[in-house]
């Protein structure tokens, strides 16, 4: 029988929903777990990860690790990763092209084996995805690179710690550099590293493996060690909650109204978003157990600009645009991270949204109501943002390409239905 996630169930159908009520569990962070899985390559033995979301990007990352000779078992949000002494240090194109995060195997493979061959990632729906900063950072430690036949080959007889200045706080470059530096000789000082909560999770995981990574002010100091050991044996290492999944439910409450408890959402990981949504008229209260979000009135427009953490994340942007389409007033959205990330706006226009784009700016004039239409998801967050918009539109919104949404969400439609949304998977 076909399961949701197969081509047979490729569409999510959303209808206007007047209020959401209840409690939703926020799962483990996609943008963290994929990197922790790569970090497992650094040590032979059995690693156990818990709070692992049941999403298809995790399945693809499992396939990639298995292609390298790792054994992965997955059940009940728990991942057991058995890493052998020897690995195949190649990441083939047919897997890399399906999961962009796979580039982060470069750092750990270089760190542990001094060699790696990884297919070069192409562009995607956000535009080009360069890796020049990853390579420059690893070169500073002594790695050399060559490219042929679409693959990048890396070697390093020995990696030596040094001061590495990142010209931009790239998340991926920081991750690759960290995972190589933990095995380098001596100290690596990373100037201008990314500070996203998922970077904090990776540092915590590496330190549990025996690495020595510490913040010195706003820099990262990494003292290389000879050998790492698996973290999270026994109870396992719990992945941090997904702030982007939490943002998706905040947007849904903002657009539909109602009051929802987001269990496990961490307020301090999303302070800037909470402030912005409060400005827009939502009421959000944090507790140890999660966040309660309430919306009782039409949202008020605000200007939005994406920035590296602690600024507003680029992954929040599609949700904020959806919210602005029905808010009162005009909001200007500026996308500073991936300037080609406006493709889904054409889909929102099909739903009656009044949005004008100019370069990396979008001017969103709030309408009283959107009008349901057939639309297509081109990437994870854009797809989820269309689903959320569909809950505030008259009639039916059919979001095709729901397999994109499954890459980053565990049963988005089911969780929204649990809050009273008129939504189904077909
Ligand atoms: C980015 C987001 C991250 C998000 C992830 C998934 C930022 C800073 N990063 O991480 O929060 O979770 O997408 O959607 O918001 N760049 C280069 N050369 C490089 C690497 C990056 O020019 O070698 C540029 C990119 O084109 C982009 C910017 O730097 O404009 C940020 O990229 P980076 O943080 O590396 O992206 P991801 O790691 O994918």
CSV table of C-alpha atoms and ligand atoms in Angstrom, one decimal:
chain,number,residue,atom,x,y,z
A,1,UNK,CA,0.0,0.0,0.0
A,2,UNK,CA,1.2,3.5,-0.7
A,3,UNK,CA,2.1,5.6,2.2
A,4,UNK,CA,1.9,9.4,2.5
A,5,UNK,CA,5.2,10.6,1.0
A,6,UNK,CA,4.8,8.4,-2.1
A,7,UNK,CA,3.8,9.9,-5.4
A,8,UNK,CA,0.2,8.7,-4.8
A,9,UNK,CA,-0.1,11.2,-1.9
A,10,UNK,CA,1.8,14.1,-3.5
A,11,UNK,CA,-0.8,16.8,-2.7
A,12,UNK,CA,-1.8,18.5,0.5
A,13,UNK,CA,-5.3,20.1,0.3
A,14,UNK,CA,-6.0,22.9,2.7
A,15,UNK,CA,-9.2,24.8,3.3
A,16,UNK,CA,-10.1,27.9,5.2
A,17,UNK,CA,-9.8,27.3,9.0
A,18,UNK,CA,-11.2,29.8,11.4
A,19,UNK,CA,-9.1,28.9,14.5
A,20,UNK,CA,-6.4,26.5,15.6
A,21,UNK,CA,-6.6,25.0,19.1
A,22,UNK,CA,-4.6,22.4,21.0
A,23,UNK,CA,-1.1,21.1,21.6
A,24,UNK,CA,1.5,20.2,18.9
A,25,UNK,CA,4.8,18.4,19.5
A,26,UNK,CA,7.8,20.1,17.8
A,27,UNK,CA,10.3,17.5,16.6
A,28,UNK,CA,14.1,17.4,16.4
A,29,UNK,CA,15.7,20.0,14.1
A,30,UNK,CA,16.4,18.9,10.5
A,31,UNK,CA,19.3,21.4,10.2
A,32,UNK,CA,20.9,19.9,13.3
A,33,UNK,CA,20.4,16.2,12.9
A,34,UNK,CA,21.9,15.9,9.4
A,35,UNK,CA,25.1,17.5,10.7
A,36,UNK,CA,25.2,15.3,13.8
A,37,UNK,CA,24.9,12.3,11.5
A,38,UNK,CA,27.9,13.5,9.5
A,39,UNK,CA,29.8,14.1,12.8
A,40,UNK,CA,29.4,10.4,13.7
A,41,UNK,CA,31.9,9.7,10.9
A,42,UNK,CA,34.5,11.1,13.1
A,43,UNK,CA,34.6,8.1,15.5
A,44,UNK,CA,34.5,4.4,15.1
A,45,UNK,CA,31.8,2.6,17.2
A,46,UNK,CA,28.1,2.9,18.0
A,47,UNK,CA,26.5,6.4,18.1
A,48,UNK,CA,22.9,6.9,19.3
A,49,UNK,CA,20.8,9.9,18.4
A,50,UNK,CA,17.3,10.5,19.8
A,51,UNK,CA,14.6,13.0,19.0
A,52,UNK,CA,15.4,12.3,15.3
A,53,UNK,CA,12.5,13.6,13.1
A,54,UNK,CA,10.9,11.1,10.7
A,55,UNK,CA,11.6,13.2,7.6
A,56,UNK,CA,12.9,12.1,4.2
A,57,UNK,CA,16.1,14.2,4.4
A,58,UNK,CA,17.1,12.0,7.3
A,59,UNK,CA,16.4,8.9,5.2
A,60,UNK,CA,18.6,10.3,2.4
A,61,UNK,CA,21.4,11.0,4.9
A,62,UNK,CA,21.1,7.4,6.1
A,63,UNK,CA,21.5,6.3,2.5
A,64,UNK,CA,24.7,8.4,2.2
A,65,UNK,CA,26.2,7.1,5.4
A,66,UNK,CA,25.3,3.5,4.3
A,67,UNK,CA,27.0,4.1,0.9
A,68,UNK,CA,30.2,4.8,2.9
A,69,UNK,CA,29.9,1.5,4.8
A,70,UNK,CA,28.1,2.8,8.0
A,71,UNK,CA,25.2,0.7,9.4
A,72,UNK,CA,22.2,2.7,10.4
A,73,UNK,CA,19.1,1.5,12.2
A,74,UNK,CA,16.1,3.8,12.7
A,75,UNK,CA,13.0,3.4,14.9
A,76,UNK,CA,10.8,5.6,17.1
A,77,UNK,CA,12.8,8.8,16.5
A,78,UNK,CA,16.0,7.0,17.5
A,79,UNK,CA,19.0,6.5,15.2
A,80,UNK,CA,21.7,3.9,15.9
A,81,UNK,CA,24.8,4.7,13.8
A,82,UNK,CA,27.5,2.0,13.7
A,83,UNK,CA,30.7,3.4,12.2
A,84,UNK,CA,33.4,0.9,11.2
A,85,UNK,CA,37.1,1.4,11.4
A,86,UNK,CA,37.5,1.8,7.7
A,87,UNK,CA,35.1,3.8,5.5
A,88,UNK,CA,34.5,4.4,1.8
A,89,UNK,CA,35.3,8.1,1.8
A,90,UNK,CA,33.3,9.0,-1.4
A,91,UNK,CA,30.0,10.8,-1.5
A,92,UNK,CA,28.4,10.0,-4.9
A,93,UNK,CA,26.5,12.5,-7.1
A,94,UNK,CA,23.2,10.6,-7.1
A,95,UNK,CA,23.0,11.1,-3.3
A,96,UNK,CA,24.6,14.5,-3.0
A,97,UNK,CA,22.3,16.1,-5.6
A,98,UNK,CA,19.3,14.9,-3.5
A,99,UNK,CA,20.5,16.3,-0.2
A,100,UNK,CA,22.5,19.5,-0.1
A,101,UNK,CA,23.6,19.1,3.5
A,102,UNK,CA,25.7,16.2,2.4
A,103,UNK,CA,28.6,18.6,1.7
A,104,UNK,CA,29.2,18.5,5.5
A,105,UNK,CA,30.8,15.0,5.2
A,106,UNK,CA,33.8,16.7,3.7
A,107,UNK,CA,35.1,18.1,7.1
A,108,UNK,CA,34.8,14.9,9.1
A,109,UNK,CA,36.2,12.6,6.4
A,110,UNK,CA,39.2,14.9,6.0
A,111,UNK,CA,39.6,15.2,9.8
A,112,UNK,CA,39.6,11.4,10.3
A,113,UNK,CA,41.0,9.9,7.1
A,114,UNK,CA,42.8,12.8,5.5
A,115,UNK,CA,41.0,12.1,2.2
A,116,UNK,CA,37.5,12.6,0.8
A,117,UNK,CA,35.8,12.7,-2.6
A,118,UNK,CA,32.5,14.4,-2.7
A,119,UNK,CA,30.3,15.3,-5.7
A,120,UNK,CA,30.0,19.0,-6.2
A,121,UNK,CA,26.5,20.3,-5.3
A,122,UNK,CA,24.8,22.2,-8.1
A,123,UNK,CA,22.4,25.1,-7.7
A,124,UNK,CA,18.9,24.7,-6.4
A,125,UNK,CA,15.6,26.6,-6.0
A,126,UNK,CA,17.4,29.2,-3.8
A,127,UNK,CA,19.9,30.0,-6.6
A,128,UNK,CA,23.6,29.1,-6.5
A,129,UNK,CA,25.0,27.3,-3.5
A,130,UNK,CA,28.7,28.0,-3.5
A,131,UNK,CA,31.2,26.2,-1.3
A,132,UNK,CA,34.2,28.4,-1.8
A,133,UNK,CA,34.3,29.4,1.9
A,134,UNK,CA,34.2,25.8,3.0
A,135,UNK,CA,37.2,25.0,0.8
A,136,UNK,CA,39.2,28.1,1.8
A,137,UNK,CA,38.6,27.3,5.5
A,138,UNK,CA,39.8,23.7,5.1
A,139,UNK,CA,42.7,24.8,3.0
A,140,UNK,CA,43.9,27.0,5.9
A,141,UNK,CA,44.2,23.8,7.9
A,142,UNK,CA,46.4,22.2,5.2
A,143,UNK,CA,43.9,20.5,2.9
A,144,UNK,CA,44.3,20.6,-0.9
A,145,UNK,CA,41.5,20.2,-3.4
A,146,UNK,CA,41.2,19.2,-7.0
A,147,UNK,CA,38.1,18.9,-9.1
A,148,UNK,CA,37.4,16.5,-12.0
A,149,UNK,CA,34.3,14.9,-13.5
A,150,UNK,CA,32.0,16.9,-11.2
A,151,UNK,CA,33.7,15.6,-8.0
A,152,UNK,CA,35.9,17.4,-5.6
A,153,UNK,CA,38.8,15.4,-4.2
A,154,UNK,CA,40.4,16.5,-0.9
A,155,UNK,CA,43.6,15.3,0.7
A,156,UNK,CA,45.6,16.4,3.8
A,157,UNK,CA,48.7,14.6,5.0
A,158,UNK,CA,48.2,16.4,8.3
A,159,UNK,CA,45.7,19.1,9.4
A,160,UNK,CA,47.2,21.9,11.5
A,161,UNK,CA,45.2,24.3,13.6
A,162,UNK,CA,45.5,28.0,12.8
A,163,UNK,CA,43.5,31.2,12.8
A,164,UNK,CA,40.7,31.0,10.2
A,165,UNK,CA,38.7,34.1,9.3
A,166,UNK,CA,35.4,33.5,7.7
A,167,UNK,CA,34.4,36.5,5.6
A,168,UNK,CA,30.8,35.6,6.2
A,169,UNK,CA,29.3,33.5,9.1
A,170,UNK,CA,28.4,30.6,6.8
A,171,UNK,CA,26.6,27.8,8.6
A,172,UNK,CA,27.9,25.1,6.3
A,173,UNK,CA,31.5,26.4,6.2
A,174,UNK,CA,31.6,26.7,10.1
A,175,UNK,CA,30.3,23.1,10.3
A,176,UNK,CA,32.9,21.7,7.9
A,177,UNK,CA,35.7,23.6,9.5
A,178,UNK,CA,34.7,22.5,13.0
A,179,UNK,CA,34.5,18.9,12.1
A,180,UNK,CA,38.0,19.0,10.5
A,181,UNK,CA,39.5,21.1,13.2
A,182,UNK,CA,38.6,18.8,16.1
A,183,UNK,CA,41.1,16.3,14.7
A,184,UNK,CA,43.8,18.8,13.7
A,185,UNK,CA,47.1,19.3,15.4
A,186,UNK,CA,47.0,22.3,17.8
A,187,UNK,CA,44.5,25.1,18.1
A,188,UNK,CA,42.2,26.4,15.4
A,189,UNK,CA,40.6,29.8,16.1
A,190,UNK,CA,37.5,30.5,14.0
A,191,UNK,CA,36.9,34.2,13.6
A,192,UNK,CA,33.4,35.2,12.6
A,193,UNK,CA,31.8,31.7,12.9
A,194,UNK,CA,28.1,31.1,12.4
A,195,UNK,CA,26.2,31.2,15.7
A,196,UNK,CA,22.9,29.4,14.9
A,197,UNK,CA,21.5,27.2,17.6
A,198,UNK,CA,22.3,24.2,15.4
A,199,UNK,CA,26.0,25.1,15.5
A,200,UNK,CA,25.6,25.1,19.3
A,201,UNK,CA,24.1,21.6,19.1
A,202,UNK,CA,27.0,20.4,16.9
A,203,UNK,CA,29.6,21.8,19.3
A,204,UNK,CA,27.9,20.1,22.2
A,205,UNK,CA,27.8,16.8,20.3
A,206,UNK,CA,31.5,17.0,19.3
A,207,UNK,CA,32.5,17.8,22.9
A,208,UNK,CA,30.5,14.8,24.1
A,209,UNK,CA,32.7,12.8,21.6
A,210,UNK,CA,35.8,14.1,23.4
A,211,UNK,CA,36.5,17.2,21.3
A,212,UNK,CA,37.6,20.5,22.8
A,213,UNK,CA,35.6,23.3,21.3
A,214,UNK,CA,34.8,26.4,23.3
A,215,UNK,CA,33.7,30.0,22.7
A,216,UNK,CA,36.2,32.7,23.5
A,217,UNK,CA,34.1,35.8,23.2
A,218,UNK,CA,32.5,35.6,19.7
A,219,UNK,CA,35.3,33.3,18.3
A,220,UNK,CA,35.5,29.6,18.5
A,221,UNK,CA,38.6,27.9,19.8
A,222,UNK,CA,39.1,24.2,18.8
A,223,UNK,CA,41.9,22.3,20.4
A,224,UNK,CA,42.6,19.2,18.3
A,225,UNK,CA,42.6,15.8,19.9
A,226,UNK,CA,44.1,12.5,18.7
A,227,UNK,CA,40.9,10.4,18.7
A,228,UNK,CA,37.2,10.9,19.3
A,229,UNK,CA,34.8,8.3,20.7
A,230,UNK,CA,31.0,7.9,20.1
A,231,UNK,CA,28.8,10.3,22.0
A,232,UNK,CA,25.3,9.3,23.1
A,233,UNK,CA,25.8,5.7,23.9
A,234,UNK,CA,23.2,4.5,26.4
A,235,UNK,CA,20.4,7.0,26.4
A,236,UNK,CA,21.6,8.7,23.3
A,237,UNK,CA,22.1,12.3,22.4
A,238,UNK,CA,18.9,14.3,21.9
A,239,UNK,CA,18.7,16.6,18.9
A,240,UNK,CA,17.5,20.1,19.7
A,241,UNK,CA,13.9,21.0,18.8
A,242,UNK,CA,13.3,22.4,15.3
A,243,UNK,CA,12.8,26.2,15.4
A,244,UNK,CA,11.7,26.3,11.8
A,245,UNK,CA,9.0,23.7,12.4
A,246,UNK,CA,7.9,25.8,15.4
A,247,UNK,CA,7.9,28.9,13.2
A,248,UNK,CA,5.6,27.1,10.8
A,249,UNK,CA,3.0,26.5,13.5
A,250,UNK,CA,3.4,30.1,14.8
A,251,UNK,CA,2.6,31.3,11.3
A,252,UNK,CA,-0.5,29.0,11.1
A,253,UNK,CA,-1.8,30.4,14.3
A,254,UNK,CA,-1.1,34.0,13.2
A,255,UNK,CA,-3.1,33.5,10.0
A,256,UNK,CA,-6.0,31.4,11.3
A,257,UNK,CA,-6.3,32.8,14.8
A,258,UNK,CA,-6.7,30.6,17.9
A,259,UNK,CA,-4.4,29.4,20.6
A,260,UNK,CA,-1.8,26.6,20.4
A,261,UNK,CA,0.8,25.2,22.7
A,262,UNK,CA,4.1,24.3,20.8
A,263,UNK,CA,5.5,21.6,23.0
A,264,UNK,CA,9.4,21.6,23.2
A,265,UNK,CA,9.8,24.8,21.2
A,266,UNK,CA,12.7,26.8,22.7
A,267,UNK,CA,12.0,30.5,22.9
A,268,UNK,CA,15.7,31.5,23.3
A,269,UNK,CA,16.4,29.9,19.8
A,270,UNK,CA,13.8,32.1,18.2
A,271,UNK,CA,13.9,35.4,20.1
A,272,UNK,CA,14.0,37.7,17.1
A,273,UNK,CA,11.0,35.9,15.5
A,274,UNK,CA,8.9,36.1,18.6
A,275,UNK,CA,9.6,39.8,18.9
A,276,UNK,CA,8.6,40.3,15.2
A,277,UNK,CA,5.4,38.3,15.6
A,278,UNK,CA,4.5,40.2,18.8
A,279,UNK,CA,4.9,43.4,16.8
A,280,UNK,CA,2.5,41.9,14.3
A,281,UNK,CA,-0.1,41.4,17.0
A,282,UNK,CA,0.4,37.9,18.2
A,283,UNK,CA,0.7,37.0,21.9
A,284,UNK,CA,3.5,34.5,22.6
A,285,UNK,CA,4.3,33.2,26.1
A,286,UNK,CA,7.4,31.0,26.8
A,287,UNK,CA,7.7,28.3,29.5
A,288,UNK,CA,10.1,25.5,30.1
A,289,UNK,CA,7.8,23.1,28.3
A,290,UNK,CA,7.4,25.2,25.2
A,291,UNK,CA,5.6,28.2,23.7
A,292,UNK,CA,1.9,29.2,23.8
A,293,UNK,CA,0.9,31.3,20.8
A,294,UNK,CA,-2.4,33.1,20.6
A,295,UNK,CA,-3.8,35.3,17.8
A,296,UNK,CA,-7.1,37.1,18.3
A,297,UNK,CA,-7.1,39.7,15.6
A,298,UNK,CA,-6.0,40.4,12.1
A,299,UNK,CA,-2.2,40.7,12.0
A,300,UNK,CA,-0.5,44.0,11.5
A,301,UNK,CA,2.1,44.3,8.7
A,302,UNK,CA,5.8,44.8,9.6
A,303,UNK,CA,9.0,45.1,7.6
A,304,UNK,CA,11.2,42.0,7.7
A,305,UNK,CA,14.9,41.5,6.9
A,306,UNK,CA,16.7,38.2,7.0
A,307,UNK,CA,20.2,38.0,8.6
A,308,UNK,CA,22.5,35.4,10.1
A,309,UNK,CA,21.6,34.3,13.6
A,310,UNK,CA,20.6,36.0,15.9
A,311,UNK,CA,18.9,37.9,13.1
A,312,UNK,CA,15.7,36.6,11.4
A,313,UNK,CA,16.5,33.3,9.7
A,314,UNK,CA,16.1,33.0,5.9
A,315,UNK,CA,14.0,29.9,6.6
A,316,UNK,CA,11.4,31.9,8.4
A,317,UNK,CA,11.0,34.3,5.4
A,318,UNK,CA,8.4,32.3,3.4
A,319,UNK,CA,6.1,32.1,6.5
A,320,UNK,CA,6.5,35.8,7.2
A,321,UNK,CA,5.5,36.6,3.6
A,322,UNK,CA,2.5,34.3,3.9
A,323,UNK,CA,1.4,36.1,7.1
A,324,UNK,CA,1.9,39.5,5.5
A,325,UNK,CA,-0.4,38.6,2.5
A,326,UNK,CA,-3.5,38.9,4.8
A,327,UNK,CA,-2.1,41.4,7.4
A,328,UNK,CA,-3.4,45.0,7.5
A,329,UNK,CA,-1.0,47.4,5.8
A,330,UNK,CA,2.1,46.9,3.7
A,331,UNK,CA,5.3,45.0,4.7
A,332,UNK,CA,8.7,45.1,3.0
A,333,UNK,CA,10.6,41.9,3.1
A,334,UNK,CA,14.3,41.9,2.3
A,335,UNK,CA,16.1,38.5,1.7
A,336,UNK,CA,19.8,39.0,2.4
A,337,UNK,CA,21.0,35.3,2.6
A,338,UNK,CA,19.7,33.6,-0.6
A,339,UNK,CA,18.7,36.4,-2.9
A,340,UNK,CA,17.0,34.0,-5.4
A,341,UNK,CA,14.6,32.7,-2.8
A,342,UNK,CA,11.4,34.4,-4.0
A,343,UNK,CA,10.2,31.8,-6.6
A,344,UNK,CA,7.2,30.7,-4.5
A,345,UNK,CA,5.9,34.2,-4.5
A,346,UNK,CA,4.4,33.5,-8.0
A,347,UNK,CA,2.5,30.7,-6.4
A,348,UNK,CA,1.2,33.0,-3.6
A,349,UNK,CA,0.1,35.5,-6.4
A,350,UNK,CA,-2.0,32.7,-7.8
A,351,UNK,CA,-3.9,32.8,-4.5
A,352,UNK,CA,-4.6,36.5,-4.9
A,353,UNK,CA,-1.6,37.8,-2.9
A,354,UNK,CA,-0.6,41.3,-3.7
A,355,UNK,CA,3.2,41.1,-3.8
A,356,UNK,CA,5.7,43.1,-5.9
A,357,UNK,CA,9.3,41.9,-6.0
A,358,UNK,CA,12.3,44.0,-6.9
A,359,UNK,CA,15.7,42.3,-6.6
A,360,UNK,CA,15.9,40.8,-3.2
A,361,UNK,CA,13.0,42.9,-1.9
A,362,UNK,CA,9.3,42.0,-1.8
A,363,UNK,CA,6.6,44.5,-1.1
A,364,UNK,CA,3.6,42.7,0.4
A,365,UNK,CA,0.2,44.5,0.5
A,366,UNK,CA,-2.2,42.7,2.8
A,367,UNK,CA,-5.5,41.6,1.4
A,368,UNK,CA,-8.6,40.9,3.4
A,369,UNK,CA,-8.6,37.3,2.1
A,370,UNK,CA,-6.7,35.0,-0.2
A,371,UNK,CA,-8.4,32.7,-2.7
A,372,UNK,CA,-7.6,29.0,-2.8
A,373,UNK,CA,-5.9,27.8,-5.9
A,374,UNK,CA,-3.8,24.9,-7.2
A,375,UNK,CA,-0.1,25.7,-6.4
A,376,UNK,CA,3.2,23.9,-6.3
A,377,UNK,CA,5.8,23.5,-3.6
A,378,UNK,CA,9.3,24.0,-5.0
A,379,UNK,CA,11.2,23.6,-1.7
A,380,UNK,CA,10.6,22.6,1.9
A,381,UNK,CA,9.8,25.9,3.5
A,382,UNK,CA,8.1,27.5,0.5
A,383,UNK,CA,5.8,24.4,0.4
A,384,UNK,CA,4.9,24.7,4.0
A,385,UNK,CA,4.3,28.4,3.7
A,386,UNK,CA,1.8,27.7,0.8
A,387,UNK,CA,0.0,25.1,3.1
A,388,UNK,CA,-0.3,27.7,5.9
A,389,UNK,CA,-1.6,30.3,3.4
A,390,UNK,CA,-4.1,27.8,2.2
A,391,UNK,CA,-5.6,27.6,5.7
A,392,UNK,CA,-6.4,31.3,5.4
A,393,UNK,CA,-7.8,31.2,1.8
A,394,UNK,CA,-11.4,30.9,0.6
A,395,UNK,CA,-12.1,27.5,-0.9
A,396,UNK,CA,-9.5,24.8,-1.6
A,397,UNK,CA,-5.8,25.2,-2.0
A,398,UNK,CA,-4.1,22.2,-3.5
A,399,UNK,CA,-0.3,22.2,-2.8
A,400,UNK,CA,1.3,19.8,-5.2
A,401,UNK,CA,4.9,18.6,-4.7
A,402,UNK,CA,4.3,17.7,-1.1
A,403,UNK,CA,7.2,15.3,-1.2
A,404,UNK,CA,9.4,18.5,-0.9
A,405,UNK,CA,7.6,19.3,2.4
A,406,UNK,CA,8.3,15.7,3.6
A,407,UNK,CA,12.0,16.4,3.3
A,408,UNK,CA,11.8,18.6,6.4
A,409,UNK,CA,8.4,17.9,8.1
A,410,UNK,CA,7.1,14.9,9.9
A,411,UNK,CA,3.4,14.7,8.9
A,412,UNK,CA,2.8,18.5,8.6
A,413,UNK,CA,-0.8,17.9,7.4
A,414,UNK,CA,-1.5,15.4,10.3
A,415,UNK,CA,-0.2,17.8,12.9
A,416,UNK,CA,-2.2,20.7,11.6
A,417,UNK,CA,-5.3,18.5,11.4
A,418,UNK,CA,-4.7,17.6,15.1
A,419,UNK,CA,-5.1,21.4,15.8
A,420,UNK,CA,-8.4,21.5,14.0
A,421,UNK,CA,-7.2,22.6,10.5
A,422,UNK,CA,-9.3,21.6,7.5
A,423,UNK,CA,-6.5,19.8,5.7
A,424,UNK,CA,-5.8,16.4,4.1
A,425,UNK,CA,-3.2,14.5,2.1
A,426,UNK,CA,-4.3,13.1,-1.3
B,1,LIG,C1,21.7,28.4,5.4
B,1,LIG,C2,21.3,29.3,6.5
B,1,LIG,C3,20.9,28.5,7.7
B,1,LIG,C4,19.8,27.5,7.3
B,1,LIG,C5,20.2,26.7,6.1
B,1,LIG,C6,19.1,25.8,5.5
B,1,LIG,C7,22.2,31.5,7.1
B,1,LIG,C8,23.4,32.3,7.4
B,1,LIG,N1,22.4,30.2,6.8
B,1,LIG,O1,22.8,27.6,5.8
B,1,LIG,O2,20.4,29.3,8.8
B,1,LIG,O3,19.4,26.7,8.3
B,1,LIG,O4,20.6,27.6,5.0
B,1,LIG,O5,18.1,26.5,4.8
B,1,LIG,O6,21.1,32.0,7.2
B,1,LIG,N2,28.1,31.2,0.8
B,1,LIG,C9,29.1,31.5,-0.1
B,1,LIG,N3,30.1,30.6,-0.1
B,1,LIG,C10,30.2,29.5,0.7
B,1,LIG,C11,29.1,29.2,1.5
B,1,LIG,C12,28.1,30.1,1.6
B,1,LIG,O7,29.1,32.4,-0.8
B,1,LIG,O8,31.2,28.7,0.6
B,1,LIG,C13,26.9,32.2,0.8
B,1,LIG,C14,25.6,31.5,0.4
B,1,LIG,O9,25.4,31.6,-1.0
B,1,LIG,C15,24.6,32.4,1.2
B,1,LIG,C16,25.4,32.7,2.5
B,1,LIG,O10,26.7,32.5,2.2
B,1,LIG,O11,24.4,33.6,0.5
B,1,LIG,C17,25.0,31.8,3.7
B,1,LIG,O12,25.2,30.5,3.4
B,1,LIG,P1,25.4,29.3,4.5
B,1,LIG,O13,25.1,29.8,5.8
B,1,LIG,O14,26.7,28.6,4.2
B,1,LIG,O15,24.2,28.4,4.0
B,1,LIG,P2,23.8,27.1,4.7
B,1,LIG,O16,24.8,26.4,5.4
B,1,LIG,O17,23.0,26.3,3.6
